[in-house]
PDB file of C-alpha atoms and ligand atoms in Angstrom:
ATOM      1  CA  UNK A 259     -87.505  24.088  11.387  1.00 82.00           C
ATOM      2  CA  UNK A 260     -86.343  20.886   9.936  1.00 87.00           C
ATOM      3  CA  UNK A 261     -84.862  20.925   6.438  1.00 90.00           C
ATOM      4  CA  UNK A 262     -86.844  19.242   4.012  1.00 92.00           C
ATOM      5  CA  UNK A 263     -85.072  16.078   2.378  1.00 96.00           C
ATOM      6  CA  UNK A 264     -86.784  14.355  -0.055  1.00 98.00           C
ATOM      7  CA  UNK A 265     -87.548  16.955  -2.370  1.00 98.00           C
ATOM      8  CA  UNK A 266     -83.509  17.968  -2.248  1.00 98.00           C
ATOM      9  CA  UNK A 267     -81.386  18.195  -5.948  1.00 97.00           C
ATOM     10  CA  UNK A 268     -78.417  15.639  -4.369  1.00 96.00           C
ATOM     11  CA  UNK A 269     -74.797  16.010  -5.704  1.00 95.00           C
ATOM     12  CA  UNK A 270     -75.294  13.056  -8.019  1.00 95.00           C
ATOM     13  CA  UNK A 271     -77.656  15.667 -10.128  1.00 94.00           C
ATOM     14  CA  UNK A 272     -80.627  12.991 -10.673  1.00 96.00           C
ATOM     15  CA  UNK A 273     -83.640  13.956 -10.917  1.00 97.00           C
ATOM     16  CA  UNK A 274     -87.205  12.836 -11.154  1.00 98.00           C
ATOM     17  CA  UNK A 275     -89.721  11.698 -14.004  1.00 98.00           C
ATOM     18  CA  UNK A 276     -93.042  11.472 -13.518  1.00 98.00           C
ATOM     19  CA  UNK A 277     -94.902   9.616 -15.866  1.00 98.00           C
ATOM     20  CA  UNK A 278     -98.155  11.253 -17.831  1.00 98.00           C
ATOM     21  CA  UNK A 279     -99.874   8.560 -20.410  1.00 97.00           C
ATOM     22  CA  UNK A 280     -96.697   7.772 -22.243  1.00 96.00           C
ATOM     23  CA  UNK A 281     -94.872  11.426 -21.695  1.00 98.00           C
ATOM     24  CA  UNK A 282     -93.037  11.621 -18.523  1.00 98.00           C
ATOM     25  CA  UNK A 283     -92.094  15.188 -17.147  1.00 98.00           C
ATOM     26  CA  UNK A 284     -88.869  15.517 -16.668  1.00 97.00           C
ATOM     27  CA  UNK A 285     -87.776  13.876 -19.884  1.00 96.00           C
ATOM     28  CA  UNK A 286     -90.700  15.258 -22.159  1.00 97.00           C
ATOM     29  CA  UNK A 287     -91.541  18.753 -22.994  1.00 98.00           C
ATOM     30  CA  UNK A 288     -95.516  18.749 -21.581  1.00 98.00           C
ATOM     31  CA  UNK A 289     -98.274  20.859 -23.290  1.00 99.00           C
ATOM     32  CA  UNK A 290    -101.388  20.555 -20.710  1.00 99.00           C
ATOM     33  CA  UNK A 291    -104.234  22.485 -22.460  1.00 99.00           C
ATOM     34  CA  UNK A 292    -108.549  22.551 -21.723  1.00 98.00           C
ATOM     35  CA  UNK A 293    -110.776  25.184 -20.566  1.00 98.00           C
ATOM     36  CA  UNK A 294    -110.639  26.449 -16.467  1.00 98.00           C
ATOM     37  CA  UNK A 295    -113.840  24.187 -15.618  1.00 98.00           C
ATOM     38  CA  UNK A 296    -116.108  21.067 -17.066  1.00 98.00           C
ATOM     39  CA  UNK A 297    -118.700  22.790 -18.146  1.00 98.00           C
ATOM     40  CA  UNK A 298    -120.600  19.806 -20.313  1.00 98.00           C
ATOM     41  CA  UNK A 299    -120.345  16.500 -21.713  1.00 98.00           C
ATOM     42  CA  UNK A 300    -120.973  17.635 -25.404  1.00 98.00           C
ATOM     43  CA  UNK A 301    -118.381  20.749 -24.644  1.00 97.00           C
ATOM     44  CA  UNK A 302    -115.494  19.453 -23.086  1.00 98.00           C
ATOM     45  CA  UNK A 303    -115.775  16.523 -25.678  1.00 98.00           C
ATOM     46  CA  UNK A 304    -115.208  18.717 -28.620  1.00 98.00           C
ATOM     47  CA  UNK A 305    -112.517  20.642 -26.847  1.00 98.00           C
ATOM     48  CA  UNK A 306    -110.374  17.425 -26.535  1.00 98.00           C
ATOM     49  CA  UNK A 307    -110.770  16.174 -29.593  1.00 98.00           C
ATOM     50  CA  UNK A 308    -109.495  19.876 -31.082  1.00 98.00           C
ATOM     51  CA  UNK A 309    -106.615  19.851 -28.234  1.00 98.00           C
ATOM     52  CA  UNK A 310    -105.970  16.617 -29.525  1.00 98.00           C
ATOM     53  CA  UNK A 311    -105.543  17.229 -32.975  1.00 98.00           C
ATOM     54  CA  UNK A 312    -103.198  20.312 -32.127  1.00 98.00           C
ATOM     55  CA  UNK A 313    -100.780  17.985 -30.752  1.00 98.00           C
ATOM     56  CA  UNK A 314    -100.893  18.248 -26.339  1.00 98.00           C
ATOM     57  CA  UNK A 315     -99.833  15.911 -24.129  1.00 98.00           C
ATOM     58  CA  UNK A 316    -102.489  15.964 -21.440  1.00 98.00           C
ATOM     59  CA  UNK A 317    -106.178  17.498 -20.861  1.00 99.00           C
ATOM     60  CA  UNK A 318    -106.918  19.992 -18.238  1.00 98.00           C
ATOM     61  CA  UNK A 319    -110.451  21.141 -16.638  1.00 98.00           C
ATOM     62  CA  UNK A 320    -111.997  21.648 -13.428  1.00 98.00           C
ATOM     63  CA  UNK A 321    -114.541  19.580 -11.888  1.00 98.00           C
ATOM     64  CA  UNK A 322    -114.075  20.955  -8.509  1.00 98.00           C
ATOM     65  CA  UNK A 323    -113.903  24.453  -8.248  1.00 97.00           C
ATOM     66  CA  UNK A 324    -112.458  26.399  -5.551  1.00 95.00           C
ATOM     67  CA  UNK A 325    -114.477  29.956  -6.230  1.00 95.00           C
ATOM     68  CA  UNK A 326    -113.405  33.176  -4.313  1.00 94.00           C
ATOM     69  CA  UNK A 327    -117.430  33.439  -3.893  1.00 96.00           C
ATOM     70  CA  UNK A 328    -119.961  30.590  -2.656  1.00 96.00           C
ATOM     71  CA  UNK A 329    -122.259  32.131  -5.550  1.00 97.00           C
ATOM     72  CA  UNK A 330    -120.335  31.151  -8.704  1.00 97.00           C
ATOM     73  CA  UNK A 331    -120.174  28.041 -10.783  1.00 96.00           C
ATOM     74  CA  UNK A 332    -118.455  25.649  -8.428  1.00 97.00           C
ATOM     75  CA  UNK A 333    -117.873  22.820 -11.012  1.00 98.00           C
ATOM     76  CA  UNK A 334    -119.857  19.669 -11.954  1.00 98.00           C
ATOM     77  CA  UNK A 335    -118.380  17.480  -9.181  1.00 98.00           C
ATOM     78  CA  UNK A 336    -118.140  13.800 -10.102  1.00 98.00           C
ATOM     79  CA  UNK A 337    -120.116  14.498 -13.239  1.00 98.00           C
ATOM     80  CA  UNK A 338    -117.309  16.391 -14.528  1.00 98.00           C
ATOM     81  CA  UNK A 339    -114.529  13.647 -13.383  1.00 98.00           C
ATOM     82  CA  UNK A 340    -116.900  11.069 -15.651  1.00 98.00           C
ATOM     83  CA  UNK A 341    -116.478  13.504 -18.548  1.00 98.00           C
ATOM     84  CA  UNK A 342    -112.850  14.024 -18.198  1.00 98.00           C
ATOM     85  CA  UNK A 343    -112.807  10.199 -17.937  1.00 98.00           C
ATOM     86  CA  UNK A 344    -114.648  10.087 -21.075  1.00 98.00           C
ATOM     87  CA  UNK A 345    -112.506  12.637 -23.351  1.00 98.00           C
ATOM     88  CA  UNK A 346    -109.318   9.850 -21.765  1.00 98.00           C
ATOM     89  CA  UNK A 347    -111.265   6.832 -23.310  1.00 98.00           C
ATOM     90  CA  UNK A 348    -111.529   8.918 -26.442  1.00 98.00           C
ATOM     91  CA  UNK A 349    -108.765  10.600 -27.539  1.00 98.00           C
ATOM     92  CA  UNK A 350    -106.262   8.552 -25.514  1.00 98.00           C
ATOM     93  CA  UNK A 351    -104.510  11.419 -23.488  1.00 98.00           C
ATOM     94  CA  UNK A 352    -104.069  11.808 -19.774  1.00 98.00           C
ATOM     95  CA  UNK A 353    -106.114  14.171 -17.556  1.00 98.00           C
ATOM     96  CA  UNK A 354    -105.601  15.962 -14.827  1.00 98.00           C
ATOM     97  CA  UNK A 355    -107.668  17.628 -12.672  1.00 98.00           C
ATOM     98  CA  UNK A 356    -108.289  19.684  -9.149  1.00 98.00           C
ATOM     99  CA  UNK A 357    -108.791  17.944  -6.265  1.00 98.00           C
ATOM    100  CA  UNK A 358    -110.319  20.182  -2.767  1.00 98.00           C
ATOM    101  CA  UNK A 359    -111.612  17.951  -0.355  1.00 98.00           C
ATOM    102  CA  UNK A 360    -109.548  14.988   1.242  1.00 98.00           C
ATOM    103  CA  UNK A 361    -113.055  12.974   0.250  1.00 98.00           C
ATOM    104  CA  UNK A 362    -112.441  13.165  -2.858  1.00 98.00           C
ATOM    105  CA  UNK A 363    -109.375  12.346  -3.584  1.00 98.00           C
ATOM    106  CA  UNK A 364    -110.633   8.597  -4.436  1.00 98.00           C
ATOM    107  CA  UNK A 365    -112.754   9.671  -7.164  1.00 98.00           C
ATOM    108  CA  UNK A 366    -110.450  11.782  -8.316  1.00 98.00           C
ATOM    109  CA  UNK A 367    -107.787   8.683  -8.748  1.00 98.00           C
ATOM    110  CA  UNK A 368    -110.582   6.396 -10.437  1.00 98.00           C
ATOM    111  CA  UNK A 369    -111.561   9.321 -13.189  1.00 98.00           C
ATOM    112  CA  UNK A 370    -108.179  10.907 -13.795  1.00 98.00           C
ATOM    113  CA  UNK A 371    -104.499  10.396 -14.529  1.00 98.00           C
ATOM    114  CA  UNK A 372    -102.745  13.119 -12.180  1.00 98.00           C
ATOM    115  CA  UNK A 373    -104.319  15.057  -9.039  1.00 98.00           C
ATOM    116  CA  UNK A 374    -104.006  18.648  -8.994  1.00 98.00           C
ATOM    117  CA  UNK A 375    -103.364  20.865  -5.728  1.00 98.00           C
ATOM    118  CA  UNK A 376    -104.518  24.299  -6.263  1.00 98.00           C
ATOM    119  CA  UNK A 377    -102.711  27.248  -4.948  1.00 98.00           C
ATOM    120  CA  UNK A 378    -105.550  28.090  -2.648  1.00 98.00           C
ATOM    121  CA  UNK A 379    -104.783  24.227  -0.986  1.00 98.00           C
ATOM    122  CA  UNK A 380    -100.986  24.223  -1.143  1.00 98.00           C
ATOM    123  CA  UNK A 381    -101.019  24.370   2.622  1.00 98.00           C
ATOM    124  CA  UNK A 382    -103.860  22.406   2.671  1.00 98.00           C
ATOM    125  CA  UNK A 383    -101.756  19.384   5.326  1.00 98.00           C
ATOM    126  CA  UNK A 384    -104.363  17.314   5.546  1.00 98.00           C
ATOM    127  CA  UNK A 385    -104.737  17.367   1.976  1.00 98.00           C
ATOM    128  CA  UNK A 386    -101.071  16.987   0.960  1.00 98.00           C
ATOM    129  CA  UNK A 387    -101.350  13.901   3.200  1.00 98.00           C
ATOM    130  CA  UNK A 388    -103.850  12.264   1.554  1.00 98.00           C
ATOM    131  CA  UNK A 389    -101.918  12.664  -1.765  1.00 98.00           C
ATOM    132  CA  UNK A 390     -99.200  11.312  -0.171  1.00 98.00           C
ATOM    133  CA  UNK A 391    -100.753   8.041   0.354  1.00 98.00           C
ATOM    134  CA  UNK A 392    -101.729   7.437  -3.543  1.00 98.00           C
ATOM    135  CA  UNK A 393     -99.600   6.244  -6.593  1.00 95.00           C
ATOM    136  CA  UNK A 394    -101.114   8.680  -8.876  1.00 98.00           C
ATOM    137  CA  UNK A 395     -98.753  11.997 -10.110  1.00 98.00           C
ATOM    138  CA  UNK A 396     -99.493  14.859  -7.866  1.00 99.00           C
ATOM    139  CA  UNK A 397     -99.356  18.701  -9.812  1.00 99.00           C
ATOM    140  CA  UNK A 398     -98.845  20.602  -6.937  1.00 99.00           C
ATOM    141  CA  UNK A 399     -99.792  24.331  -7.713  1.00 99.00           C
ATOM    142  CA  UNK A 400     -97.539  27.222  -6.151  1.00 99.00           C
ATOM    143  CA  UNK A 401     -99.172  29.042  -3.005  1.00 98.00           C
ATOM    144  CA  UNK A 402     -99.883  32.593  -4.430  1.00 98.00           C
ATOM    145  CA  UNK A 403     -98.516  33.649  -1.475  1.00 98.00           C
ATOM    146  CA  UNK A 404     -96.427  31.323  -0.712  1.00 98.00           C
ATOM    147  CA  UNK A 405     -91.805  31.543  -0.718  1.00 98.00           C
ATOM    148  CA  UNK A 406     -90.531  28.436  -2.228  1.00 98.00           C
ATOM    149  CA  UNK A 407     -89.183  27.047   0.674  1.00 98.00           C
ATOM    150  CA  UNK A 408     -92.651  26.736   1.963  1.00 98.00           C
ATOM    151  CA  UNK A 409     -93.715  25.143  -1.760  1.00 98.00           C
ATOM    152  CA  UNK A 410     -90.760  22.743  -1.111  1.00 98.00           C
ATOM    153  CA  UNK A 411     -91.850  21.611   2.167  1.00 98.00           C
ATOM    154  CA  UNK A 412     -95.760  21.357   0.995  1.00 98.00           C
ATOM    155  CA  UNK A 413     -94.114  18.597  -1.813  1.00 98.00           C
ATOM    156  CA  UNK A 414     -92.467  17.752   1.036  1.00 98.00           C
ATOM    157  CA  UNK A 415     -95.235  15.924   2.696  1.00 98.00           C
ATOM    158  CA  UNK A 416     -96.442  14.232  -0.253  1.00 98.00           C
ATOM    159  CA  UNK A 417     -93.145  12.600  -1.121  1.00 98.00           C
ATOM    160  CA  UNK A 418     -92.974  11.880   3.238  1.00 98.00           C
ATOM    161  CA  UNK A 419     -96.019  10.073   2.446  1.00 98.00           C
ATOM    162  CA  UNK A 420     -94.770   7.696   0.025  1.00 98.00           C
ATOM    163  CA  UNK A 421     -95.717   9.476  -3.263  1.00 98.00           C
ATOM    164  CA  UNK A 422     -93.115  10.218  -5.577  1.00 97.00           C
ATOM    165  CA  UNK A 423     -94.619  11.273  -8.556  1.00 98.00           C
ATOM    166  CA  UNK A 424     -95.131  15.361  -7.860  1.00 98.00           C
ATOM    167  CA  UNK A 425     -94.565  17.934 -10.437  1.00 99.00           C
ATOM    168  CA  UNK A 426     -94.379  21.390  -9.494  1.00 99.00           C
ATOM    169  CA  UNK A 427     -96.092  24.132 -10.885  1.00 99.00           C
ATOM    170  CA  UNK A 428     -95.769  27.702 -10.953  1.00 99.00           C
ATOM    171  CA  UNK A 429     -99.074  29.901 -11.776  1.00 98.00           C
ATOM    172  CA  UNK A 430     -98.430  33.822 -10.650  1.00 98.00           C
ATOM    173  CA  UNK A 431     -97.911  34.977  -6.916  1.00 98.00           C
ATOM    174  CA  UNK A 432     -99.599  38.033  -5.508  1.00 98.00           C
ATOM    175  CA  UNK A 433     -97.339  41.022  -5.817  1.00 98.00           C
ATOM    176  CA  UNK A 434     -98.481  45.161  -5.833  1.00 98.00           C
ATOM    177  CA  UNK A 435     -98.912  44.657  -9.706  1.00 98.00           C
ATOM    178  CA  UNK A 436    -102.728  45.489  -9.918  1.00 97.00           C
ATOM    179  CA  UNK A 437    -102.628  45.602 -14.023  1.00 98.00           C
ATOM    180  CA  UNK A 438    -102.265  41.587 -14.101  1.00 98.00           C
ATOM    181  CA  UNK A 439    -104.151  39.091 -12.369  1.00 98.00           C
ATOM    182  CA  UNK A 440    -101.055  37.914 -10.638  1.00 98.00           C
ATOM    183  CA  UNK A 441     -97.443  37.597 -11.497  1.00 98.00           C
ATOM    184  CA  UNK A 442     -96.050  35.052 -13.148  1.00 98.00           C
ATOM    185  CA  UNK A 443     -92.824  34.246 -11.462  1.00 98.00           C
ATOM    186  CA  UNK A 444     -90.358  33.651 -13.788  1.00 98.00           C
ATOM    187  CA  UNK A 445     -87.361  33.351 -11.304  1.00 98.00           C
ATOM    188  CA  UNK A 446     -88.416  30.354  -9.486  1.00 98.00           C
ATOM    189  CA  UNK A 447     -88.022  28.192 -12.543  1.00 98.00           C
ATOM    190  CA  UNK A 448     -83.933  27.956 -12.275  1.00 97.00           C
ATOM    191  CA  UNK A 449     -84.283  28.366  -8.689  1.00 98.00           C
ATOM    192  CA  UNK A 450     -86.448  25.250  -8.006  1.00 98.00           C
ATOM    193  CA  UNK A 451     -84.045  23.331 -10.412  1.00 98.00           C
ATOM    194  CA  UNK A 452     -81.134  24.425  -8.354  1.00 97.00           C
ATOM    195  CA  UNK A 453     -83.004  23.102  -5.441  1.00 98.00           C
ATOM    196  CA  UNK A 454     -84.818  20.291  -6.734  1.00 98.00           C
ATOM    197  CA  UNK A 455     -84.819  16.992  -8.086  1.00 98.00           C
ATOM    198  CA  UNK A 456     -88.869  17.223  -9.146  1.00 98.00           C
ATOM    199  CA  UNK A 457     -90.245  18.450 -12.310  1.00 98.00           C
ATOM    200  CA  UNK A 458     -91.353  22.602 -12.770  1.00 98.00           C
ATOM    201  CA  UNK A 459     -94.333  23.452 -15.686  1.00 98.00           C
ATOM    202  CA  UNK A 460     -95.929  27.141 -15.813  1.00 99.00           C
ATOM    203  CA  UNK A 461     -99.347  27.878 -15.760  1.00 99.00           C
ATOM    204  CA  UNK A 462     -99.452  31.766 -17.783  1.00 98.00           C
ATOM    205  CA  UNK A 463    -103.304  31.651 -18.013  1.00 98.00           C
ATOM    206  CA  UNK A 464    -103.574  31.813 -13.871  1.00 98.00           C
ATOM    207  CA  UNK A 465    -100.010  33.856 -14.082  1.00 98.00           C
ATOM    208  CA  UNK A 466    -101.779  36.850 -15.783  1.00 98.00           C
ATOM    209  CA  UNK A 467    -104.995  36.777 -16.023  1.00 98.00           C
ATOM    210  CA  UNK A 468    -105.584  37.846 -19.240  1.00 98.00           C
ATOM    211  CA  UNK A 469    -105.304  35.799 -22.566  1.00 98.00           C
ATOM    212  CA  UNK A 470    -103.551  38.761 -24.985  1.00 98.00           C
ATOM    213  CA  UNK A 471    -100.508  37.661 -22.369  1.00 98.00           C
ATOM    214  CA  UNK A 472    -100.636  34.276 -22.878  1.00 98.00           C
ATOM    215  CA  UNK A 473     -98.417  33.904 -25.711  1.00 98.00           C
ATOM    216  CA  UNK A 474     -95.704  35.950 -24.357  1.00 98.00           C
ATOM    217  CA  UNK A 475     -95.537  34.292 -21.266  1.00 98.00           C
ATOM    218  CA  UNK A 476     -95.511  30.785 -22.669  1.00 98.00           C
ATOM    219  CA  UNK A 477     -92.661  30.941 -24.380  1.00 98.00           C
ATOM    220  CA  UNK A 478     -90.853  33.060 -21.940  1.00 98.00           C
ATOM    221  CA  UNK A 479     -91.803  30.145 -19.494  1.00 98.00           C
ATOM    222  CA  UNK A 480     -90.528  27.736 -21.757  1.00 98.00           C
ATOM    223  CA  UNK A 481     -87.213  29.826 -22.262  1.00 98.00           C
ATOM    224  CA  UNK A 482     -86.660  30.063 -19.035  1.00 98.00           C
ATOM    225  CA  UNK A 483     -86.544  26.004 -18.567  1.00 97.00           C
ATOM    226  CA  UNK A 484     -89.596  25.008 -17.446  1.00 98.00           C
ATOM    227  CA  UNK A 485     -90.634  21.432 -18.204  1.00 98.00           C
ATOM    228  CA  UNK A 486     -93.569  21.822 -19.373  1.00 98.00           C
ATOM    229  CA  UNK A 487     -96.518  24.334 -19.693  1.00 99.00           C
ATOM    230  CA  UNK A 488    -100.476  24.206 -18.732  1.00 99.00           C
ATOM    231  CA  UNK A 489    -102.664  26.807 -20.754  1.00 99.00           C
ATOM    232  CA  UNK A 490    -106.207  27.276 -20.224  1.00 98.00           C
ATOM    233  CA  UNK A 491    -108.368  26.848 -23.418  1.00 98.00           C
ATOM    234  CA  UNK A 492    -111.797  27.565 -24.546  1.00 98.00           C
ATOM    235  CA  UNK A 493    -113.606  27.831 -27.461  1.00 98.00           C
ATOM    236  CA  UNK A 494    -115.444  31.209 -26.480  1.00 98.00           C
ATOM    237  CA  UNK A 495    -113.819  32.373 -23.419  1.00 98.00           C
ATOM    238  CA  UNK A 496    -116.138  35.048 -22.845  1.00 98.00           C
ATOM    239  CA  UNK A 497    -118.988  32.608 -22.278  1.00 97.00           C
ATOM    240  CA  UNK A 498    -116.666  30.432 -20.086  1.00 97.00           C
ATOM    241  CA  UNK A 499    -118.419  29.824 -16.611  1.00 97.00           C
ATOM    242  CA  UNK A 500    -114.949  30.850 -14.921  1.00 96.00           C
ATOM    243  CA  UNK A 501    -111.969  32.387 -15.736  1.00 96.00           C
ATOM    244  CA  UNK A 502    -113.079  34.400 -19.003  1.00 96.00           C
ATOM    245  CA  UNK A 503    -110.354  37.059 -19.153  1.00 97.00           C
ATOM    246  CA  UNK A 504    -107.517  34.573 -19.010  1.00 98.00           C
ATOM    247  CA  UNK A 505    -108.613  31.486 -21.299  1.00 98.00           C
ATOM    248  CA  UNK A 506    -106.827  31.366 -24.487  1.00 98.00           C
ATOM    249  CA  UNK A 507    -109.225  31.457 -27.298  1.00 98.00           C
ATOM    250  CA  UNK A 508    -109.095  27.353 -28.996  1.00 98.00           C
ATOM    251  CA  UNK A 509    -108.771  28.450 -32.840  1.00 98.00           C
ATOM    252  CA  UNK A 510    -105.920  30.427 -32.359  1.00 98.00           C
ATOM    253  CA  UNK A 511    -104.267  27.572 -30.200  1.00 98.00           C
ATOM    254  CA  UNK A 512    -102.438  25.374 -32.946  1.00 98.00           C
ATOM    255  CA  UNK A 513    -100.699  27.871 -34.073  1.00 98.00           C
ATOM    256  CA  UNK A 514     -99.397  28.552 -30.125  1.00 98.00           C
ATOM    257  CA  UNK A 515     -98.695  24.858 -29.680  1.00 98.00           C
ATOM    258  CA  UNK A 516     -96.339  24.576 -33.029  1.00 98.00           C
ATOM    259  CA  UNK A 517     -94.103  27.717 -31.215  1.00 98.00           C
ATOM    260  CA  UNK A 518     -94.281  26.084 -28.229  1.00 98.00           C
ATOM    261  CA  UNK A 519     -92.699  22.920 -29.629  1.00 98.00           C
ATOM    262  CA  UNK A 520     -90.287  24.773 -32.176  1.00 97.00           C
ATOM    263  CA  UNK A 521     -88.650  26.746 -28.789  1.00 97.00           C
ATOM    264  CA  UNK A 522     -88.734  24.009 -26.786  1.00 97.00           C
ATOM    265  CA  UNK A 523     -86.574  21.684 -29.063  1.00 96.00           C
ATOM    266  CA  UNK A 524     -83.917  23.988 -29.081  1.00 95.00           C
ATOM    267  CA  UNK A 525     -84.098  24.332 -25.358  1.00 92.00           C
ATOM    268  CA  UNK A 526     -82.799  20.855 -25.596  1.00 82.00           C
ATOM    269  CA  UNK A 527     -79.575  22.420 -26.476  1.00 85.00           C
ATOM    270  CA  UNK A 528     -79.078  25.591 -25.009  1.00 87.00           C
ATOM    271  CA  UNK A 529     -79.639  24.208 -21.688  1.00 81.00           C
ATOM    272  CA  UNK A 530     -77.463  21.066 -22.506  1.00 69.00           C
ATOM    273  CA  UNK A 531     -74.847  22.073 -20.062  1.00 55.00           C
ATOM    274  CA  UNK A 532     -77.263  21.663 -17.317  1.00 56.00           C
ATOM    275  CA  UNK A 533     -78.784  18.069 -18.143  1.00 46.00           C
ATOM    276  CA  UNK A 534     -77.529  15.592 -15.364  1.00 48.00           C
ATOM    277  CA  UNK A 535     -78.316  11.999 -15.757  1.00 44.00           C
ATOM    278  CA  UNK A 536     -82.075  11.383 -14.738  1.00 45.00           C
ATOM    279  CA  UNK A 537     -83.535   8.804 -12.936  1.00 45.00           C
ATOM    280  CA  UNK A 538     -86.733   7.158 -14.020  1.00 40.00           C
TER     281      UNK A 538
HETATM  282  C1  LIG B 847    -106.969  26.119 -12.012  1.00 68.22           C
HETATM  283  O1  LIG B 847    -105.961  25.555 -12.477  1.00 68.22           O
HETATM  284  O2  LIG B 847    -108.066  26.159 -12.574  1.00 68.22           O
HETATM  285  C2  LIG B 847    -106.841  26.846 -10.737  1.00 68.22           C
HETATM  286  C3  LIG B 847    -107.909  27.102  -9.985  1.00 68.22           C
HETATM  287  O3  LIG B 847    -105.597  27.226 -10.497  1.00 68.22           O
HETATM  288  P1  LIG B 847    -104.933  27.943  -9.222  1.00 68.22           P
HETATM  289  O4  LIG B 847    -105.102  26.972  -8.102  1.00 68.22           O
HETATM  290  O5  LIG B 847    -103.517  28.133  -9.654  1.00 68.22           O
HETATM  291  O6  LIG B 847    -105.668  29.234  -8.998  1.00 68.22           O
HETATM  292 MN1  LIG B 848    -108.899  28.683 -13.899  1.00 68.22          MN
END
């Protein structure tokens, strides 16, 4: 197999930004917070202006929903990219938000700020094309299953394509562990700095499965370097229309975002040794 290239840490040590409103990963800690899916106007709305006021970088939620079965909530569609749109216009922070079908990766570029991959898509080619052709930041979701070489080589494409701005992120991998949801790989945050110039955030809501773990695995994700973190939030999570067990309940999130923010400053300096000058 050829080696991948683009995605490659060179000797010079620089690595990539990739902008987010006016955070850029890379350079910025990133707090990405909102529930699993859209579920309404009115909802998400109030949820943004909360995540807002406890201090994230960037909105999450799900208009397009890639279910395990064809009989559950599969998202609003381009109703729910309008209302992600909408909480942008009003509280002023970026969005991002899963893209599934190669048809829709248009819409998904006029609503939102950043295109997500899901790990169900990683190896989705046709897909990771597509991306490749846009100049919008691509989050591109770990493979549950899937080594890191073959993550690296599914950025890969999307940076063969022309698009630069991918950030990687790491959300649990399928392991005999039956008492999580999945688990949250902790490793592959050094080792895809080691091997790579893009930026690395953890998702511990998909990485568990269950939100009494949340906390923990935050902050270990943030001690273990990760650029940035993307938590699932809902104000009732056991109404949520998808991923109940694992959404972090939205009153007790301020408190989870100052600790966040307190580690991650003096991450700054523990892992000073390792900063390399960065390229924009
Ligand atoms: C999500 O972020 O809502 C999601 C479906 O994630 P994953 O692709 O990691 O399962
Ligand atoms: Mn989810």
């Amino acid at each position: 197999m050829r080696q991948a290239e683009l995605v490659v840490l060179k000797k010079n040590g620089q690595r990539t930004h990739v902008s987010f409103g006016q955070k850029r990963f890379g350079r910025d800690f990133i707090i990405i917070a909102g529930p699993c899916s859209v579920e309404s106007e009115a909802q998400y709305l109030k949820i943004a202006r909360k995540l807002k006021t406890a201090g994230v970088d960037g909105l999450r939620g799900g208009a397009f929903k890639p279910r395990t079965s064809p009989y559950e909530f599969q998202g609003l569609g381009i109703e729910g990219l309008k209302i992600l749109a909408a909480a942008r216009e009003e509280t002023g922070l970026p969005v991002v938000t899963e893209i599934l079908d190669t048809r829709d990766v248009e819409s998904g570029c006029r609503y939102a700020d950043m295109i997500q991959i899901g790990s169900r898509n990683m190896q989705n080619y046709a897909l990771l094309k597509e991306v490749g052709k846009i100049r919008k930041p691509v989050l591109l979701k770990r493979g549950m299953q899937a080594t890191l070489v073959e993550w690296l080589n599914s950025a890969e494409y999307i940076l063969a394509g022309g698009n630069t701005q991918v950030v990687l992120c790491e959300r649990g991998i399928r392991t005999f562990e039956s008492a999580t949801r999945f688990s949250l790989d902790l490793n592959i945050v050094p080792a895809v700095k080691e091997l790579t110039h893009l930026p690395i955030i953890v998702d511990p809501s998909h990485g568990t499965g269950k939100s009494s773990l949340v906390k923990s695995m935050s902050l270990a994700g943030v001690a273990a370097g990760a650029h940035g973190l993307m938590i699932e939030v809902h104000p009732r999570p056991e109404k949520a229309f998808s991923d109940n067990e694992q959404q972090f309940p939205l009153d007790q999130f301020p408190p989870l975002v100052k600790k966040i923010r307190r580690l991650a400053s003096l991450m700054d300096s523990f892992l000073a040794d390792q900063t390399v000058s960065n390229r924009n």
